Short mmCIF file of C-alpha atoms in Angstrom, two decimals:
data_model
loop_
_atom_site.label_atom_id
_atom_site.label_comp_id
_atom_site.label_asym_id
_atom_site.label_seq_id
_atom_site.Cartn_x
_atom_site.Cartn_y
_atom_site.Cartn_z
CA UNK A 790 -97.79 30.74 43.00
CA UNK A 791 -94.59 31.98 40.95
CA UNK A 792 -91.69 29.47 40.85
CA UNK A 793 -89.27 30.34 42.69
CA UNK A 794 -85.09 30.94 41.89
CA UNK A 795 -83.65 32.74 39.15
CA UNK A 796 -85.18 32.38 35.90
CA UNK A 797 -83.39 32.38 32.50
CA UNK A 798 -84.67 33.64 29.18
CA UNK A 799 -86.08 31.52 26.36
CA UNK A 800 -84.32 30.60 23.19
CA UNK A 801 -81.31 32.23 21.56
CA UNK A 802 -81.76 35.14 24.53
CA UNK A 803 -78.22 35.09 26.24
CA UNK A 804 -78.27 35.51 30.30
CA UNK A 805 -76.71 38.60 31.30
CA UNK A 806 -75.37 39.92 34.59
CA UNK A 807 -77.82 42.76 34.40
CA UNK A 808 -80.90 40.26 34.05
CA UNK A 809 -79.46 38.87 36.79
CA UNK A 810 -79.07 41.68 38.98
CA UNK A 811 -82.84 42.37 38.50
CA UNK A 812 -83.57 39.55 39.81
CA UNK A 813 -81.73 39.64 42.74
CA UNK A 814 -82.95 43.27 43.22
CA UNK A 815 -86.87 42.00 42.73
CA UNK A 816 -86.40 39.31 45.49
CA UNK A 817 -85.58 41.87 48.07
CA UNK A 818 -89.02 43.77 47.96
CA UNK A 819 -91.05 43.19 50.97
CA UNK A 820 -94.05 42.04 51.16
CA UNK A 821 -95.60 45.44 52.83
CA UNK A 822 -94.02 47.43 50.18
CA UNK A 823 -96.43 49.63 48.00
CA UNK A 824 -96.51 52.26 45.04
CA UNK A 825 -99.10 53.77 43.28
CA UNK A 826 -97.98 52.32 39.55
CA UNK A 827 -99.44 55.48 37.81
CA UNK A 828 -97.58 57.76 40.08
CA UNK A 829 -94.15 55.84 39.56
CA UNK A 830 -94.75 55.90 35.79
CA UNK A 831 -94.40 59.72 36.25
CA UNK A 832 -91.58 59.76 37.68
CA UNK A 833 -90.28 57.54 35.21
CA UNK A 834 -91.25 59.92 32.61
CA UNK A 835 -89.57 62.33 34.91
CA UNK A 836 -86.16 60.57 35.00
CA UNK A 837 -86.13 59.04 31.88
CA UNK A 838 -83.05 61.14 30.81
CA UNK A 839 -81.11 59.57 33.44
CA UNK A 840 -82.26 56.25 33.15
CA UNK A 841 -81.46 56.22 29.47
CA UNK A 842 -84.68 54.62 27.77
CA UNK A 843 -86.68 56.40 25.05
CA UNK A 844 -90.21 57.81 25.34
CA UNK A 845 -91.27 54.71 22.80
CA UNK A 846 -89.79 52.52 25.86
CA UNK A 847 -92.00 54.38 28.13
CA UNK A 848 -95.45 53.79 26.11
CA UNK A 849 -95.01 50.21 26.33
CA UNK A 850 -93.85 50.04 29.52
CA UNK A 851 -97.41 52.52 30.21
CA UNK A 852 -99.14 49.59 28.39
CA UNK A 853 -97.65 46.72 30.28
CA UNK A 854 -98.79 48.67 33.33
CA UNK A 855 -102.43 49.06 32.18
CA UNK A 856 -102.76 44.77 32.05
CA UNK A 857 -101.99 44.73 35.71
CA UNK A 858 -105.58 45.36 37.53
CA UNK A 859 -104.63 47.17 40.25
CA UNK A 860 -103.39 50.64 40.96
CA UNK A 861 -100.87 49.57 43.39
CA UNK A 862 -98.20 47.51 43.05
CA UNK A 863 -97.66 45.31 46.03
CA UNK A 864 -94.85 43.14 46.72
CA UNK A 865 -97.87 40.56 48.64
CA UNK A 866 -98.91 40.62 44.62
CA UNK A 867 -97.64 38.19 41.97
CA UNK A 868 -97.06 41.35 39.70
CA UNK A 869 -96.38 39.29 36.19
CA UNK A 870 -98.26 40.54 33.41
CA UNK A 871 -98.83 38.53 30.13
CA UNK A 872 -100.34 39.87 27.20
CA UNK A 873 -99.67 38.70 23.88
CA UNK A 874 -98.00 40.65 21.15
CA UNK A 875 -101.39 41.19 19.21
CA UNK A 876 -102.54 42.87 22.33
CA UNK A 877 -99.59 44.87 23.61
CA UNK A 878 -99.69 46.35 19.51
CA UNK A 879 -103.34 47.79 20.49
CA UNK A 880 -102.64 49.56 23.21
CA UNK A 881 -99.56 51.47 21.92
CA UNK A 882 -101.72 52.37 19.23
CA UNK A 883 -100.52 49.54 16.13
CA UNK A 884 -96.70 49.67 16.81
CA UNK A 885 -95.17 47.07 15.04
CA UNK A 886 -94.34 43.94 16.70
CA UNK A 887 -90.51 44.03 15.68
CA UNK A 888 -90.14 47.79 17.36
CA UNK A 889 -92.21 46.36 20.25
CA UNK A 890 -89.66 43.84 20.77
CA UNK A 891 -87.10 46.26 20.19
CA UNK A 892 -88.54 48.39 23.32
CA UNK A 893 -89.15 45.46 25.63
CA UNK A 894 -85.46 44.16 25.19
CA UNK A 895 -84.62 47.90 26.12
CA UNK A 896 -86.78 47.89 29.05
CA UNK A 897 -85.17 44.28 30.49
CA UNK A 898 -81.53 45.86 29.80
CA UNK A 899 -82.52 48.63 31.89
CA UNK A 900 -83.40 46.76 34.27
CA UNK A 901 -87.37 48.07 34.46
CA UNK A 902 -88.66 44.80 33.53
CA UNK A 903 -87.70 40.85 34.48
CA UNK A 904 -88.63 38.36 32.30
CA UNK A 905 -90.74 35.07 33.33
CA UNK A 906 -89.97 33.20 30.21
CA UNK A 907 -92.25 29.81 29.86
CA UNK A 908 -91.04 26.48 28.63
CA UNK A 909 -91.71 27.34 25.44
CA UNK A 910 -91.69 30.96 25.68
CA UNK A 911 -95.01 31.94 25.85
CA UNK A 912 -96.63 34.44 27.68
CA UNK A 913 -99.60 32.51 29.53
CA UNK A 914 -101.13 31.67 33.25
CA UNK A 915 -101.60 28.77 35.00
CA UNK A 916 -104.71 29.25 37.54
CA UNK A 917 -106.10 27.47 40.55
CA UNK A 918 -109.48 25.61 40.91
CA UNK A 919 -110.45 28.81 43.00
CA UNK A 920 -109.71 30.90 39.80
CA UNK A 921 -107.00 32.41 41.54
CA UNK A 922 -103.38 33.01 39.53
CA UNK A 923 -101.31 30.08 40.55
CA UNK A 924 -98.29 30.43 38.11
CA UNK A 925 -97.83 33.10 35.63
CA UNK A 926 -95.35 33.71 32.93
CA UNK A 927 -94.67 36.94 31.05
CA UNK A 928 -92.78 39.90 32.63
CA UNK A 929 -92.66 41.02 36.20
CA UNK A 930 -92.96 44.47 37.45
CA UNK A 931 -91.41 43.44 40.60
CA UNK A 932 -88.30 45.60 39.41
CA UNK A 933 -90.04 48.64 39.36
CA UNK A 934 -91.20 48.62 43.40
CA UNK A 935 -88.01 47.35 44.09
CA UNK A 936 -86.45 50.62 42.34
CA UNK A 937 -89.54 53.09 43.36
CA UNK A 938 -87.06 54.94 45.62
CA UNK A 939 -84.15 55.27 42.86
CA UNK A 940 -86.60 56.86 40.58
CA UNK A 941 -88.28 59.07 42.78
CA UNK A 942 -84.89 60.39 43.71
CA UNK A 943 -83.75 60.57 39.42
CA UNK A 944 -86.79 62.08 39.18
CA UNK A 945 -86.55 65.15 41.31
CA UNK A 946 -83.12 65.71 40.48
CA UNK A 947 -84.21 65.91 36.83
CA UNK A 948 -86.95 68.80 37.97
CA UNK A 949 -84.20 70.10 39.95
CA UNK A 950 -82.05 70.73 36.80
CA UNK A 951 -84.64 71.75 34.86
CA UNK A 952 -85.49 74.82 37.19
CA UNK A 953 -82.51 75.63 37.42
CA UNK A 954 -81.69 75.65 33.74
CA UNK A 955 -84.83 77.82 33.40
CA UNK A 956 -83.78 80.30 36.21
CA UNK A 957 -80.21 80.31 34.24
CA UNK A 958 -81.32 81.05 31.05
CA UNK A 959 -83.65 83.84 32.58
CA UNK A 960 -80.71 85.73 33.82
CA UNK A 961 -79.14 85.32 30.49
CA UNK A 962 -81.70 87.04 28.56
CA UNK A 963 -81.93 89.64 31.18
CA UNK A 964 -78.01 89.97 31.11
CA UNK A 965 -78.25 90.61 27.07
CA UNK A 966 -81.05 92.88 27.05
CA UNK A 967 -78.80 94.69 29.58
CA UNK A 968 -76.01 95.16 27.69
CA UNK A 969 -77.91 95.49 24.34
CA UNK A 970 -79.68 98.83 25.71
CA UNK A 971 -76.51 99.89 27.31
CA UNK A 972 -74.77 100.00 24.87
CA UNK A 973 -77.23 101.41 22.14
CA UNK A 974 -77.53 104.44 24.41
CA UNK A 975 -74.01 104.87 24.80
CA UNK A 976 -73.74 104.63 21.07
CA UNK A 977 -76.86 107.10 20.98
CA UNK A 978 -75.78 109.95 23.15
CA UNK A 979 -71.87 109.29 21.76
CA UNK A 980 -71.01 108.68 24.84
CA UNK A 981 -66.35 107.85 25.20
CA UNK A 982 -65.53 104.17 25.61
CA UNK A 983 -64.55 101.09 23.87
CA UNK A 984 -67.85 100.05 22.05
CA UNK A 985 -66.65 98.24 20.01
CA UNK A 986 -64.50 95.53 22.00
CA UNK A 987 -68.06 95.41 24.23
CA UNK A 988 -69.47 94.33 21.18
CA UNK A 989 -67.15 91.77 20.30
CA UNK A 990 -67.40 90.53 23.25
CA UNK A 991 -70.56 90.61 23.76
CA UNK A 992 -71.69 88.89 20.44
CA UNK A 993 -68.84 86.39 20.92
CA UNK A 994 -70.17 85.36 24.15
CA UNK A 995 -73.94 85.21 22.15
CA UNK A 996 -72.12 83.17 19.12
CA UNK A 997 -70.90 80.17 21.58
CA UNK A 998 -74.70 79.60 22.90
CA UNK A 999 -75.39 76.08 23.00
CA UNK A 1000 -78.68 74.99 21.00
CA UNK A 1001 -79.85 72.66 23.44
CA UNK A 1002 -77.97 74.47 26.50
CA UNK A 1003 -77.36 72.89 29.98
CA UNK A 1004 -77.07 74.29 33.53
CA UNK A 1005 -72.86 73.20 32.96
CA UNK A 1006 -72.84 75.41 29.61
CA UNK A 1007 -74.67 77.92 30.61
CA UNK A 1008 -73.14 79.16 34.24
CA UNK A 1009 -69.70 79.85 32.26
CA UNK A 1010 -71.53 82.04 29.79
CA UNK A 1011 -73.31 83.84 32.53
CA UNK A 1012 -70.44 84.67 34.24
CA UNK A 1013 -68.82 86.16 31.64
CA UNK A 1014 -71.70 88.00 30.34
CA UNK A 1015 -72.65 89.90 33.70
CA UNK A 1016 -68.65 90.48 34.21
CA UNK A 1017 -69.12 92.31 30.52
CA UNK A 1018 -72.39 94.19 32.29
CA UNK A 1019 -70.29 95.16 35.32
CA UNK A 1020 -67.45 96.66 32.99
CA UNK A 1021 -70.12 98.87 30.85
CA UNK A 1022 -72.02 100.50 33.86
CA UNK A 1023 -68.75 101.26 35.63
CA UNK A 1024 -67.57 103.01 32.03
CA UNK A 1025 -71.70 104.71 31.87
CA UNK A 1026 -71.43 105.34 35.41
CA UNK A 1027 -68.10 107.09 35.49
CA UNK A 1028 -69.25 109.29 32.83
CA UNK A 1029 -72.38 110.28 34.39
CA UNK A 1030 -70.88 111.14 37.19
CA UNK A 1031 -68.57 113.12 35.58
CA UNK A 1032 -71.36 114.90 33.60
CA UNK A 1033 -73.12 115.78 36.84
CA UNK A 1034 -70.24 117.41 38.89
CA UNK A 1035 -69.46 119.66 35.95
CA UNK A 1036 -73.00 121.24 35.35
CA UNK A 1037 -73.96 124.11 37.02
CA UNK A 1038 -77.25 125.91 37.45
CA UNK A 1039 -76.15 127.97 34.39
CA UNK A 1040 -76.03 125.25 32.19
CA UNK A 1041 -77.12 122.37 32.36
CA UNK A 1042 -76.32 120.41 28.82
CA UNK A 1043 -74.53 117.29 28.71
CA UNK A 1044 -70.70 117.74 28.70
CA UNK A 1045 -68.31 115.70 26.75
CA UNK A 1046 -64.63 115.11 28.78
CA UNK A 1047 -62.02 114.21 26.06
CA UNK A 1048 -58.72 113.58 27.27
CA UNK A 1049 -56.67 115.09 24.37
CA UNK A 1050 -58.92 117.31 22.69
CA UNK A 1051 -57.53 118.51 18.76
CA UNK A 1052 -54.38 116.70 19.97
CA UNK A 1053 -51.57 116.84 17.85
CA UNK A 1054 -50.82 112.83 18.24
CA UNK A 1055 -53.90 112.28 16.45
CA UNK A 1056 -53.40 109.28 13.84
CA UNK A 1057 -55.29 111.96 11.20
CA UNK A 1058 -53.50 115.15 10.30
CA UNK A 1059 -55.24 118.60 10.70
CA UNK A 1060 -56.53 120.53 7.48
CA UNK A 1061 -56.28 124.12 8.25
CA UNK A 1062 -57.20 126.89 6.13
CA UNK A 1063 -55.45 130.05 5.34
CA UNK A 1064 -55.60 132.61 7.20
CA UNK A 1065 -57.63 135.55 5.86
CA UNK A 1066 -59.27 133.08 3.52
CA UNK A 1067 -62.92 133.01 3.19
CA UNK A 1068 -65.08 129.87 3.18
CA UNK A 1069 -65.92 130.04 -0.60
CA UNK A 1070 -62.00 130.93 -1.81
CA UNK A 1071 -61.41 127.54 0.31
CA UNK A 1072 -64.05 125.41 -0.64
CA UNK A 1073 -62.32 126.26 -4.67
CA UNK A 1074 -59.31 124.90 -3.28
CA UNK A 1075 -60.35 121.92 -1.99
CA UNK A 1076 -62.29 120.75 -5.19
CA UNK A 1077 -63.19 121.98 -8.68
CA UNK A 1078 -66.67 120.51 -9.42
CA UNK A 1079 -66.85 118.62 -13.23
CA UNK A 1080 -70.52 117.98 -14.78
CA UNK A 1081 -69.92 114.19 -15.10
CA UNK A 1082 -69.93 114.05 -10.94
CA UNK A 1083 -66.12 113.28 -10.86
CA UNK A 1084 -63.77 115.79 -9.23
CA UNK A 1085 -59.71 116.93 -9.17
CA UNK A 1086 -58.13 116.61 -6.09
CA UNK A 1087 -55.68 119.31 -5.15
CA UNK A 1088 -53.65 119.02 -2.11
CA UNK A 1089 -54.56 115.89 0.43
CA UNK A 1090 -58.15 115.87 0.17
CA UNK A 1091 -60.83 114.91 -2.02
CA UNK A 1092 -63.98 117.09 -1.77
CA UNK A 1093 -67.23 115.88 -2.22
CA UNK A 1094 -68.99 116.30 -5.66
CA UNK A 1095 -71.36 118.47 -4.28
CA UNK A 1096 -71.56 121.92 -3.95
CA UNK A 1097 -71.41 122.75 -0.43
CA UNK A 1098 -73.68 125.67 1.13
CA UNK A 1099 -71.38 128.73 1.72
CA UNK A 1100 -71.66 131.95 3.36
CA UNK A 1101 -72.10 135.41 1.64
CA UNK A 1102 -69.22 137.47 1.68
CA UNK A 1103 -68.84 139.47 5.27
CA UNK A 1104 -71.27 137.16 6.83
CA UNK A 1105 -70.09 135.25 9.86
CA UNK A 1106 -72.22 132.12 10.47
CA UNK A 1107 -73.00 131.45 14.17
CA UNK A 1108 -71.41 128.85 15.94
CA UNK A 1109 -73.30 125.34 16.25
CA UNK A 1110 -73.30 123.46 19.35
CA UNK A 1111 -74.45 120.11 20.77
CA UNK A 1112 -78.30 120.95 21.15
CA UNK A 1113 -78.60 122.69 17.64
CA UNK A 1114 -77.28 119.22 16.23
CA UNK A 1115 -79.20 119.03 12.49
CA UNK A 1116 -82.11 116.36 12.39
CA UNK A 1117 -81.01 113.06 10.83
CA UNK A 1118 -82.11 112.26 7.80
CA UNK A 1119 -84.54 109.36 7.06
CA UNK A 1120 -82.66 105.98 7.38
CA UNK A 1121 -83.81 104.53 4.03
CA UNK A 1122 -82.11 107.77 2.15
CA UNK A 1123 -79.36 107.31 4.16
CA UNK A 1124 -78.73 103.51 2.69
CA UNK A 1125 -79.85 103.99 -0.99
CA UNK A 1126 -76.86 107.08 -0.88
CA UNK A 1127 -74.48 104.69 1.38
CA UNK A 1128 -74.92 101.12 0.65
CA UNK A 1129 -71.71 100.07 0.87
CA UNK A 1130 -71.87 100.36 4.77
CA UNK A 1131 -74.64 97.56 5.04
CA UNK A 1132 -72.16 95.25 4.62
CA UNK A 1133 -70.70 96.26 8.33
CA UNK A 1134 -73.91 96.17 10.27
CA UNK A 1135 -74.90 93.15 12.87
CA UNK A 1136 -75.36 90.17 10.47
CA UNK A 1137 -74.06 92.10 7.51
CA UNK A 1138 -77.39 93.90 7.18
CA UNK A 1139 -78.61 97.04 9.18
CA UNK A 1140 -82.27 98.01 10.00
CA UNK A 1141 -82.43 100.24 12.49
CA UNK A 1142 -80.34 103.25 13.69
CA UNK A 1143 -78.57 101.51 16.15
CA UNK A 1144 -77.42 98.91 13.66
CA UNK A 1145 -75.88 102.25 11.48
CA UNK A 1146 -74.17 103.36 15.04
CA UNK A 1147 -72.46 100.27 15.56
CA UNK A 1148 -71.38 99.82 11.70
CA UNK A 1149 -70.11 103.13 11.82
CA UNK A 1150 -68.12 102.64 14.78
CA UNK A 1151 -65.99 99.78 12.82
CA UNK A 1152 -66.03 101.37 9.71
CA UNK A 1153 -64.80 104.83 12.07
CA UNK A 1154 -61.57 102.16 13.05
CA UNK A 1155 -61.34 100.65 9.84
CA UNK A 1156 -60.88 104.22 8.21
CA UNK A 1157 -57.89 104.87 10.84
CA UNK A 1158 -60.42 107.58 11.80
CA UNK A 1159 -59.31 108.34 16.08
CA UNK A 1160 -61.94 108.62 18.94
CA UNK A 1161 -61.17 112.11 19.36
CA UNK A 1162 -62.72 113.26 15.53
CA UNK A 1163 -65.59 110.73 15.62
CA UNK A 1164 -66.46 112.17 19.44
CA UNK A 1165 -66.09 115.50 18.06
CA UNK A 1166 -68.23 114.94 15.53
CA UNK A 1167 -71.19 113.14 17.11
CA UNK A 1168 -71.25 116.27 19.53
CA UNK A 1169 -71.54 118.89 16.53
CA UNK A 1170 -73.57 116.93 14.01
CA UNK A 1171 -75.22 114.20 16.39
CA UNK A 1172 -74.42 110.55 16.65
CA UNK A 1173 -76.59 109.69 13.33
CA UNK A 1174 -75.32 112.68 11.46
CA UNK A 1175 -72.03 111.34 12.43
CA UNK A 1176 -72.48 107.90 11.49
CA UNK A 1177 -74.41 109.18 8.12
CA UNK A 1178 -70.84 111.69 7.31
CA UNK A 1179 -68.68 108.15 7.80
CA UNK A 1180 -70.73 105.80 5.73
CA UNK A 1181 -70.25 108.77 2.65
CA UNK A 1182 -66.57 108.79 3.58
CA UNK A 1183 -66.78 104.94 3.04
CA UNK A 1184 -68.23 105.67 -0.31
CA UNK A 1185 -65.88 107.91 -1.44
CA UNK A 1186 -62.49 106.16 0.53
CA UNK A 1187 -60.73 106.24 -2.54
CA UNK A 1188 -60.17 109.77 -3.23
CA UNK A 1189 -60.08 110.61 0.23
CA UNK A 1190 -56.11 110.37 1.24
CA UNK A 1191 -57.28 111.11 5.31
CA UNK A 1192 -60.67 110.34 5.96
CA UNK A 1193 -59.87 111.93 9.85
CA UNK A 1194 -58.79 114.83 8.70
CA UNK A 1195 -61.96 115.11 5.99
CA UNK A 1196 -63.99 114.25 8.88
CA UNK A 1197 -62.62 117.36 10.81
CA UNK A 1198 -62.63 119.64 8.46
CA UNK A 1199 -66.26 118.70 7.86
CA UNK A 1200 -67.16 119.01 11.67
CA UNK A 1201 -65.70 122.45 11.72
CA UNK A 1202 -67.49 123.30 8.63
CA UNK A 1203 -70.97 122.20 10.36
CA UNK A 1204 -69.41 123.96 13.27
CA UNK A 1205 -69.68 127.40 11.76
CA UNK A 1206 -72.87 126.64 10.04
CA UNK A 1207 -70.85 125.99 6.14
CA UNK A 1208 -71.62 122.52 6.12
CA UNK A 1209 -74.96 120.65 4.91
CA UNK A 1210 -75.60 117.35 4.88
CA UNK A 1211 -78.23 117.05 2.31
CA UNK A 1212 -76.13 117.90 -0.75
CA UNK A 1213 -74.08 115.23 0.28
CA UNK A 1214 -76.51 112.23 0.59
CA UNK A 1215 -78.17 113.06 -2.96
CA UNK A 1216 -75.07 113.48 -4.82
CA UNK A 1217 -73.90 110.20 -3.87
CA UNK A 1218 -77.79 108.88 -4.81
CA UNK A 1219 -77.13 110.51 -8.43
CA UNK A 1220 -74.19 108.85 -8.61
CA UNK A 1221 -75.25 105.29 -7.67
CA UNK A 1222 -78.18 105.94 -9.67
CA UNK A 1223 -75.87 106.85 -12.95
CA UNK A 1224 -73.97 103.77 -12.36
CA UNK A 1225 -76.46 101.56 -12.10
CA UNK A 1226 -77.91 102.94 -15.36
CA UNK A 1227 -74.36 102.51 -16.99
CA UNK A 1228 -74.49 99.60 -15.54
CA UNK A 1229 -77.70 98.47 -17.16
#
């Protein structure tokens, strides 16, 4: 039988209070009491987190468990097991026998194991003339049944958490595809609002992710995130609402409300032409085109160094509207004509269309270019035709004095059918390709 009393460690080992606590704990099992030892190592794996061991810690603890011969631990038992180092190093598969100290130290701080040291501190048993175990020295499992209860509670909290954290992190990724798509087809069908703070926000609220989030990091997040959501579909929803009550069986395109439409507190000013002019006389005194690409400037605008499509003489162009916008040109062309805009997509690289919309909409800002022109012009020339006219304003920013009042001339240009984009995009490809020959 095991000796009874509190039993202190061998050697240079110090007694501690938690050793024995253990010990105290172990001598209040009762006899009747029972666990399945394979099912309690789960939930040990289970609540290791909150226990604080390592998953080393666990594998020998798993191989001081496989020396005991039955599947249950019973209090009725002696439950001391005592296999030597050399043995204990086989079944975790070789560890070494300084790191399988190291773990087995861990495991008595923790309070998983109790030690049985010997006389002379090895791990041995003293049997009966029956056979039968009579005194045994090594480590006790008695610990373990005594805390079955503890850790089946840790351990279903831990599952608890971790369902939850899953759940959480569900809605999150629904919550950003959300407001992703939301507002790439506001962007898309140039729909009014503040984009570009919902962006911020938006990729703020993305930035401050945790790698390794937890049910405390995330709800804050979440919150803020679906309050963002609720804030874009009452600014979509107001506008489609809007859009519905004023169509009419007449017509039924989409509508675009603007507050202070051509207003004169616009931070651009207007460019007006003379009256009784003519496109051509005015596009001569805009710009005088030079063969090296470069241009004079007369008055407050630079003009392109391209030769914009004009009208014949006594020919009045029709009026464009929303659904003859021009077809956008590929992306790719758009870039090698406009790289300088790259540099203000999502990541400082853009790929797609939607990563053009949103660059455009800060470079739009940047430019001091106001809602009301960029609106304007994503209802005449489209939103990519639009985004394509600012990143060649960016290009040529400096020998443009008001890039919102280039951008409105140009939309009333395209407006009357004087204005092509084409030209545009492969005189600024010329000229990047001349530099970069100069350059070479």
């Amino acid at each position: 039988m095991e000796t009874d009393g509190i039993t202190t460690p061998f050697g240079r080992r110090a007694m501690t209070l938690g050793m024995l606590a253990s010990q105290a704990i172990a001598k209040t099992v009762p006899p009747d009491a029972s666990v399945d030892k394979w099912k309690l190592y789960r939930w040990l794996c289970e609540a290791r987190p909150k226990l604080g061991i390592s998953d080393r810690a666990l594998s020998v603890l798993n191989a001081l468990m496989s020396f005991y011969p039955k599947t249950e631990l019973s209090g009725g038992d002696g439950m001391v097991v005592f296999p030597s180092n050399a043995q204990l190093s086989l079944r975790t598969h070789g560890m070494a026998e300084t790191t399988l100290r190291r773990h087995l130290a861990a495991l008595v701080e923790g309070g998983l194991l109790m030690r049985r040291d010997s006389p002379n501190g090895k791990r041995y048993v003293r049997r009966d003339q029956q056979g039968s175990i009579d005194e045994a020295f090594g480590f006790s499992l008695a610990p373990l049944l005594a805390r079955a209860g503890e850790i089946e509670n840790l351990a279903a909290q831990v599952v608890a958490e971790r369902l939850l954290l899953q759940r959480l992190r569900e809605r999150v990724t629904l919550v950003r595809r959300d407001i992703a798509k939301l507002i790439e087809t506001a962007l898309e069908d140039g729909l009014s609002g503040d984009w570009m703070r919902y962006e911020a926000e938006y990729r703020q609220q993305i930035r401050v992710l945790p790698r390794v989030p937890t049910p405390e990091t995330l709800s804050p997040i979440l919150a803020c995130l679906e309050k963002l959501r609720v804030e874009i579909l009452k600014c979509l929803e107001e506008q489609v609402i809007l859009q519905k009550t004023a169509g009419n069986a007449d017509q039924t395109e989409r509508h675009k409300q603007n507050s202070k439409p051509d207003s004169s507190s616009d931070f651009e000013p207007r460019f007006e032409t003379k009256q009784g002019g003519d496109a051509e006389a005015e596009g001569e005194r805009m710009a005088v085109r030079h063969d090296d690409g470069d241009e004079k400037t007369n008055g407050r605008y630079s003009q392109w160094p391209v030769d914009l499509p004009t009208p014949a003489k006594g020919v009045h162009p029709q009026p464009a509207n929303v659904s003859d916008a021009l077809k956008p040109y590929p992306l790719g062309l758009v870039l090698q004509a406009c790289p300088e805009i790259a540099a203000f997509g999502p990541g400082g690289a853009i790929s797609s269309w939607r990563d053009l919309l949103t660059a455009a909409v800060v470079v739009r800002s940047m430019l001091a270019v106001s809602a009301s022109a960029y609106e304007n012009a994503c209802a005449i020339l489209g939103p990519e035709n639009a985004a394509t006219v600012i990143a060649c304003i960016l290009e040529r920013a400096g020998h443009i004095n008001s890039a919102g009042g280039y951008l409105r001339d140009l939309t009333r240009r395209a407006e009357r059918g004087e204005f092509s984009l084409g030209p545009m995009l492969m005189a600024l490809v010329r000229a990047n390709e001349k530099t970069a020959r100069q350059a070479g």
